[in-house]
Amino acid sequence: MRIITPPRYTSFIGRRSLLTEVRQRLAEYPLVTLTGWGGIGKTRIAAQVAEEGARTFSEGLWWAELDAVPDADLVVPTVATAMDLRAESAVPLTELIADHVADRRALLVLDGCERELPEVVRLLVALRAECRNLRVLVTSRQTLGMAGEVVVRVPPLSVPEPGAPLTARTAGQYESVLLFLDRASLVGADFRLTDENAPAVGELCRALEGIPLAIELAAGQLAALAPGDMLVQLADHLALLDQGYADAPPRHRSLAASADWSYDLCSTAERALWCRMSVFADGYDLHAVQAVCVDDDLASSDVPGLVASLVDKCVVAAAHSDDGAVRYTMPAYLAAYGWRRLVEDGTLGHWRGRHAHWIAELAAGFRSLWVGSRQGALLRQARREHANIRAALEFCSSEDSLGELVLTIATDLDAFWVTTGLANEARHWLEIGLAGHHGKPALRAMAMVMAARFAGLQNDLSEALDWLGQADAEAEAADDDQARGLTQVLRAILATWDGDVDRAVAAARSSVELLRDGDDAEFLALFVEGLCLGMAGDREAAERVHEDVIARTTELGETFRRSLALAGLAELALADGNLPRATVDASEALRMKTELDDRMGIGVVLDLLARIALEDADLERSAILLGAAHAIWNDIGMRETGNPFCQASSPWRGVHDARRRMGKAEFRRSFRLGAEISRDRVIRYALTGELGPETLEDAAEPSPLTKRETEVAALVAEGLSNREIAERLVVSVRTAQGHVENILRKLGFTSRTMIAAWATRQTATDGSYAGHGPAAG
């Protein structure tokens, strides 16, 4: 028996469940192909399977490295050499290999087959006919396409979730971090994981997308660079990670070498599409590729087949959603490689411009279709394309000829910025666009009104008034009633915040007179008029306005403004002491805001329901809902203003009243619970009164594990192997392995790392409360 394994694979990190899957597949099927991005760890997985399968395949186990084979004619001789076979003039090598394997229960590993697929297929077809007990494990960036081939796609290593708080203990639960630390110890770097550097290490592993080769190369830089320094340099993955292993196979020496290897496998058309798709950010669908990446040399009708081929060659990954859509992504280092190619041939600006115009068309469609029944779908699409929107705005802001597009895109997506709670980002792009003095006066006036509104929401009132003054001048220069009407809407809102109710009513009525097109601007003006009338004490007139908005938007299938009008009616009912009516209207508004995933709107209605509960003397409910609402204000930069539509004399009145009546300690406890539990759970609580399995004492959710399995999960979290668990519990290794496999199955997990994270969450103690806004006092 002969096995040759890559000498640098000195340790194996995680992925035990993946190894189990591969072993099970090999036990059931004669041909298994490991595929995935370059550097994802296919060879490492195959080597581990081979090493652990020595007993199972005791009659024969051979490893043939095909990545360095310079010619297809050398594939069969390379396999023969791996088996210690010598050519005999009278017997063809393929026949000699088949005779040698015969009926042995054996494993043949063919590593790096993508360059010589046809010859590999021919060899395997011949062996399949003669060697009924032979199992073949293939690693390749492209599948063989043979009947009976079982494909196992190797995923990236687990990485921390964005925003997850990391310490030295919790960061070590992730496979990517473990690999980084393991390789750091091998390169002689004086580095250890601490609570201080754990967040940077986790962010670095996430930025490198859990790709083992990238993480190893990054760890190799630790002698000179700190993890935080590497993050700064990661704008160009290839530049930072161009140094690798001198003795590694060519495709593993660096990320650039890995990308070169994949590029050489592609046709001219595939290469062109790969490079053009590098201008996308975070993901894209087929329609986007057809809109951006075609020209005279590449027709739209060619795109589906080329994308499918790039998926097959592991350049692009395809993710299927529950609604049947497919979204494509490309690893950052392959995108950087394509980007570099576009820079070299001088076409990067052209394709980024195509990308920017595609986003502009998407934004225009968003605006034109907004008042109708498709608001939820439009918001989901815009949120999916958020990274692409940013990329387009960044490019347009750097190109003077595209400066007007910054304002056009930013203003067309007004409802997206509002509902997603992106006031800071909206202000950023609006201010950049306005600073360039691009666009016609009407467009500039609209952008200034938006900038003023977002500034006001974030309590930057002097900035808001400055933008409003400039918007007035631009609206008059444009002689545009739409622009004039929007300035009056904003003037009414600012007047209510300033406590000048009469001025607010006058401005609101003026805006309604100017905005009569049945579009979102008119419904906004009417809603603000209703609020102002209510604050002025004219409850009947306010109610008529809100009900008019509800009737007209219901007919159109519109949800966004209708839900706000319902909240307006609830505010009126609360002021009149009609708590049942207030609760019904506010709850319906919350359901609508939840359907839209309107983050700011959810905060508005949670705050309203909290004040209703306070008026009803349900103090605990009030504090929980206030905590949830103020967590939203804190996240979206409205910490100082809170609910902008609250009719109370102070946006913090509910907080102060609830804290005074409950007592500081009890209020803080409930407030913090509302701020920290998931939004889905707090919405369920707001609508049903049911908080779910976690109580104020933070009781753990029921565990599906037995007592013994819970013990095993805790030991996995300590980092113990199956053998060490067996020794600790005084059971056999096979029993310990069985417990781990049961835990994976019951929890729906795929790795020991996921078990460790779960076990840690079950036993984690509650930390100290940092507080939100004035409630922390």
PDB file of C-alpha atoms in Angstrom, residues 655-663:
ATOM      1  CA  VAL A 655     -39.259  56.799  30.131  1.00  0.00           C
ATOM      2  CA  HIS A 656     -39.209  59.210  33.055  1.00  0.00           C
ATOM      3  CA  ASP A 657     -42.789  58.438  34.095  1.00  0.00           C
ATOM      4  CA  ALA A 658     -42.309  54.661  33.949  1.00  0.00           C
ATOM      5  CA  ARG A 659     -39.040  54.816  35.881  1.00  0.00           C
ATOM      6  CA  ARG A 660     -40.565  57.054  38.557  1.00  0.00           C
ATOM      7  CA  ARG A 661     -43.563  54.766  39.028  1.00  0.00           C
ATOM      8  CA  MET A 662     -41.692  51.428  38.913  1.00  0.00           C
ATOM      9  CA  GLY A 663     -38.571  52.351  40.776  1.00  0.00           C
TER      10      GLY A 663
END
